[in-house]
PDB file of C-alpha atoms in Angstrom:
ATOM      1  CA  MET A 746       0.028   0.018   0.095  1.00  0.00           C
ATOM      2  CA  ARG A 747       1.217   4.041  -0.824  1.00  0.00           C
ATOM      3  CA  LEU A 748       0.851   6.274   1.218  1.00  0.00           C
ATOM      4  CA  ILE A 749      -0.260   9.437  -0.518  1.00  0.00           C
ATOM      5  CA  ASP A 750      -0.006  13.055   1.553  1.00  0.00           C
ATOM      6  CA  PRO A 751      -3.006  14.765  -0.459  1.00  0.00           C
ATOM      7  CA  GLY A 752      -1.125  18.479  -0.214  1.00  0.00           C
ATOM      8  CA  LEU A 753       1.455  17.116  -2.588  1.00  0.00           C
ATOM      9  CA  ASN A 754       0.862  17.309  -6.232  1.00  0.00           C
ATOM     10  CA  LYS A 755       1.253  13.776  -7.445  1.00  0.00           C
ATOM     11  CA  ASN A 756       0.359  12.524 -11.176  1.00  0.00           C
ATOM     12  CA  SER A 757      -2.985  11.060 -12.433  1.00  0.00           C
ATOM     13  CA  GLU A 758      -3.464   7.574 -12.089  1.00  0.00           C
ATOM     14  CA  PHE A 759      -6.121   8.105 -14.372  1.00  0.00           C
ATOM     15  CA  ILE A 760      -5.688   9.700 -17.525  1.00  0.00           C
ATOM     16  CA  LYS A 761      -9.379  11.229 -19.005  1.00  0.00           C
ATOM     17  CA  VAL A 762      -8.005  11.142 -22.769  1.00  0.00           C
ATOM     18  CA  GLY A 763      -6.357   8.447 -22.468  1.00  0.00           C
ATOM     19  CA  GLN A 764      -9.295   6.383 -20.634  1.00  0.00           C
ATOM     20  CA  LYS A 765     -11.600   7.215 -24.219  1.00  0.00           C
ATOM     21  CA  ALA A 766      -9.326   5.872 -26.294  1.00  0.00           C
ATOM     22  CA  MET A 767      -9.495   3.007 -24.737  1.00  0.00           C
ATOM     23  CA  LEU A 768     -13.160   2.701 -24.487  1.00  0.00           C
ATOM     24  CA  ASP A 769     -13.744   4.115 -28.323  1.00  0.00           C
ATOM     25  CA  TYR A 770     -10.949   1.793 -29.829  1.00  0.00           C
ATOM     26  CA  ALA A 771     -12.137  -1.626 -27.552  1.00  0.00           C
ATOM     27  CA  ALA A 772     -15.645  -0.949 -28.641  1.00  0.00           C
ATOM     28  CA  LYS A 773     -14.458  -0.362 -31.973  1.00  0.00           C
ATOM     29  CA  VAL A 774     -12.638  -3.694 -32.314  1.00  0.00           C
ATOM     30  CA  LYS A 775     -15.290  -5.314 -30.186  1.00  0.00           C
ATOM     31  CA  GLY A 776     -12.546  -5.193 -27.366  1.00  0.00           C
ATOM     32  CA  ILE A 777     -12.602  -5.724 -23.855  1.00  0.00           C
ATOM     33  CA  PRO A 778     -11.352  -2.549 -22.205  1.00  0.00           C
ATOM     34  CA  GLN A 779      -9.513  -2.873 -18.916  1.00  0.00           C
ATOM     35  CA  ASN A 780      -7.548  -0.987 -16.185  1.00  0.00           C
ATOM     36  CA  ALA A 781      -4.076  -1.788 -14.765  1.00  0.00           C
ATOM     37  CA  LEU A 782      -4.720  -3.360 -11.030  1.00  0.00           C
ATOM     38  CA  THR A 783      -2.077  -1.276  -9.643  1.00  0.00           C
ATOM     39  CA  GLU A 784      -4.309   1.595 -10.936  1.00  0.00           C
ATOM     40  CA  VAL A 785      -7.392   0.271  -9.724  1.00  0.00           C
ATOM     41  CA  MET A 786      -6.703  -0.839  -6.836  1.00  0.00           C
ATOM     42  CA  PHE A 787      -3.593   1.309  -5.202  1.00  0.00           C
ATOM     43  CA  GLY A 788      -3.778   4.420  -7.112  1.00  0.00           C
ATOM     44  CA  MET A 789      -0.896   4.043  -8.944  1.00  0.00           C
ATOM     45  CA  ALA A 790      -0.249   4.373 -12.659  1.00  0.00           C
ATOM     46  CA  THR A 791       1.854   2.107 -14.766  1.00  0.00           C
ATOM     47  CA  THR A 792       4.087   2.561 -17.512  1.00  0.00           C
ATOM     48  CA  ALA A 793       7.055   0.754 -19.549  1.00  0.00           C
ATOM     49  CA  HIS A 794      10.267   1.147 -20.727  1.00  0.00           C
ATOM     50  CA  ILE A 795      11.088  -1.085 -23.063  1.00  0.00           C
ATOM     51  CA  LEU A 796      14.852  -2.475 -21.493  1.00  0.00           C
ATOM     52  CA  GLY A 797      17.554  -4.685 -21.686  1.00  0.00           C
ATOM     53  CA  GLY A 798      18.274  -7.094 -24.483  1.00  0.00           C
ATOM     54  CA  CYS A 799      22.180  -6.123 -25.377  1.00  0.00           C
ATOM     55  CA  LYS A 800      23.729  -7.182 -22.359  1.00  0.00           C
ATOM     56  CA  MET A 801      27.671  -5.559 -22.096  1.00  0.00           C
ATOM     57  CA  GLY A 802      30.189  -8.194 -22.292  1.00  0.00           C
ATOM     58  CA  LYS A 803      33.700  -7.974 -22.779  1.00  0.00           C
ATOM     59  CA  ASN A 804      33.291 -11.131 -25.815  1.00  0.00           C
ATOM     60  CA  SER A 805      30.252 -12.427 -27.569  1.00  0.00           C
ATOM     61  CA  VAL A 806      30.340 -15.105 -25.280  1.00  0.00           C
ATOM     62  CA  GLN A 807      29.872 -12.672 -22.197  1.00  0.00           C
ATOM     63  CA  GLY A 808      27.520 -10.171 -23.782  1.00  0.00           C
ATOM     64  CA  VAL A 809      26.199  -8.400 -27.225  1.00  0.00           C
ATOM     65  CA  ILE A 810      27.956  -5.108 -26.955  1.00  0.00           C
ATOM     66  CA  ASN A 811      31.263  -3.822 -25.929  1.00  0.00           C
ATOM     67  CA  ASP A 812      31.869  -1.161 -23.501  1.00  0.00           C
ATOM     68  CA  ARG A 813      31.622   1.139 -26.277  1.00  0.00           C
ATOM     69  CA  MET A 814      28.023   0.030 -27.257  1.00  0.00           C
ATOM     70  CA  GLN A 815      30.243  -1.320 -30.343  1.00  0.00           C
ATOM     71  CA  LEU A 816      27.843  -5.167 -31.263  1.00  0.00           C
ATOM     72  CA  HIS A 817      30.772  -7.561 -30.995  1.00  0.00           C
ATOM     73  CA  GLY A 818      31.895  -9.210 -34.396  1.00  0.00           C
ATOM     74  CA  TYR A 819      30.377  -6.137 -36.633  1.00  0.00           C
ATOM     75  CA  ALA A 820      32.730  -3.363 -37.665  1.00  0.00           C
ATOM     76  CA  ASN A 821      30.823  -0.119 -37.143  1.00  0.00           C
ATOM     77  CA  PHE A 822      27.855  -1.397 -35.481  1.00  0.00           C
ATOM     78  CA  TYR A 823      26.466   0.226 -32.427  1.00  0.00           C
ATOM     79  CA  VAL A 824      23.487  -0.103 -30.075  1.00  0.00           C
ATOM     80  CA  LEU A 825      22.175   3.258 -29.208  1.00  0.00           C
ATOM     81  CA  ASP A 826      19.036   2.353 -27.548  1.00  0.00           C
ATOM     82  CA  GLY A 827      17.428   1.190 -24.277  1.00  0.00           C
ATOM     83  CA  SER A 828      18.151  -2.454 -25.296  1.00  0.00           C
ATOM     84  CA  MET A 829      21.634  -1.993 -23.897  1.00  0.00           C
ATOM     85  CA  ILE A 830      20.232  -1.100 -20.476  1.00  0.00           C
ATOM     86  CA  GLN A 831      19.989  -4.429 -18.586  1.00  0.00           C
ATOM     87  CA  ALA A 832      17.696  -2.767 -15.321  1.00  0.00           C
ATOM     88  CA  ASN A 833      15.004  -0.281 -14.940  1.00  0.00           C
ATOM     89  CA  PRO A 834      16.307   2.650 -13.646  1.00  0.00           C
ATOM     90  CA  GLY A 835      13.256   3.757 -11.730  1.00  0.00           C
ATOM     91  CA  VAL A 836      12.691   6.770 -13.657  1.00  0.00           C
ATOM     92  CA  ASN A 837      12.331   7.518 -17.604  1.00  0.00           C
ATOM     93  CA  PRO A 838      15.592   5.931 -19.107  1.00  0.00           C
ATOM     94  CA  SER A 839      15.731   8.514 -21.690  1.00  0.00           C
ATOM     95  CA  LEU A 840      18.344  10.503 -20.387  1.00  0.00           C
ATOM     96  CA  THR A 841      20.404   8.184 -19.592  1.00  0.00           C
ATOM     97  CA  ILE A 842      19.985   6.708 -22.953  1.00  0.00           C
ATOM     98  CA  THR A 843      21.161  10.037 -24.152  1.00  0.00           C
ATOM     99  CA  ALA A 844      24.291   9.992 -21.654  1.00  0.00           C
ATOM    100  CA  MET A 845      25.441   6.714 -22.708  1.00  0.00           C
ATOM    101  CA  SER A 846      25.006   7.084 -26.325  1.00  0.00           C
ATOM    102  CA  GLU A 847      26.949  10.806 -26.047  1.00  0.00           C
ATOM    103  CA  TYR A 848      29.535   8.517 -24.311  1.00  0.00           C
ATOM    104  CA  ALA A 849      29.941   5.707 -26.888  1.00  0.00           C
ATOM    105  CA  MET A 850      29.937   8.628 -30.018  1.00  0.00           C
ATOM    106  CA  SER A 851      32.512  10.511 -27.412  1.00  0.00           C
ATOM    107  CA  MET A 852      35.055   6.720 -28.369  1.00  0.00           C
ATOM    108  CA  ILE A 853      34.328   7.540 -32.419  1.00  0.00           C
ATOM    109  CA  ASP A 854      38.105   8.701 -34.008  1.00  0.00           C
ATOM    110  CA  VAL A 855      37.703  11.746 -36.296  1.00  0.00           C
ATOM    111  CA  LYS A 856      37.407  10.654 -39.973  1.00  0.00           C
ATOM    112  CA  PRO A 857      41.140  11.234 -41.138  1.00  0.00           C
ATOM    113  CA  GLY A 858      41.098  14.957 -43.413  1.00  0.00           C
ATOM    114  CA  HIS A 859      37.933  15.831 -40.796  1.00  0.00           C
ATOM    115  CA  THR A 860      38.339  18.157 -37.999  1.00  0.00           C
ATOM    116  CA  GLN A 861      35.929  17.683 -35.172  1.00  0.00           C
ATOM    117  CA  LYS A 862      34.987  20.815 -32.645  1.00  0.00           C
ATOM    118  CA  THR A 863      34.915  21.240 -29.152  1.00  0.00           C
ATOM    119  CA  LEU A 864      31.161  21.865 -27.502  1.00  0.00           C
ATOM    120  CA  GLU A 865      33.094  25.142 -26.619  1.00  0.00           C
ATOM    121  CA  GLU A 866      33.488  26.031 -30.212  1.00  0.00           C
ATOM    122  CA  LEU A 867      29.973  25.067 -31.100  1.00  0.00           C
ATOM    123  CA  MET A 868      28.620  26.752 -28.674  1.00  0.00           C
ATOM    124  CA  PHE A 869      30.257  30.385 -28.982  1.00  0.00           C
ATOM    125  CA  SER A 870      31.128  29.430 -33.426  1.00  0.00           C
ATOM    126  CA  HIS A 871      27.313  31.677 -33.844  1.00  0.00           C
ATOM    127  CA  ASN A 872      27.260  35.456 -33.417  1.00  0.00           C
ATOM    128  CA  SER A 873      25.012  35.984 -30.550  1.00  0.00           C
ATOM    129  CA  ILE A 874      22.417  38.733 -30.717  1.00  0.00           C
TER     130      ILE A 874
END
């Protein structure tokens, strides 16, 4: 059971437009509309983030990707989505995915004959108004 302080703002477990969409679609396809048990019994919204599937390991026996998010056995093939995260962090994983992707991209060498600007150079390269 979860205690909720009535003075605190919280995310609603019931989203009116979502409920209407579910009921309308169920009627259209002759389905049975249902809510999640946690929403009905405990007032807790249910969300899902698809994670895992590409375990990190030192080689293809231990995992699918290495510590630079490269797929074992394939040159220049990177996994940069939620499948590289093996456990639910308990919050929306979008910033974790972004940070891991930025890290992986920072490990890629600059193409010969090209230059790479630093973040500071990119930030200050445009004239400000």
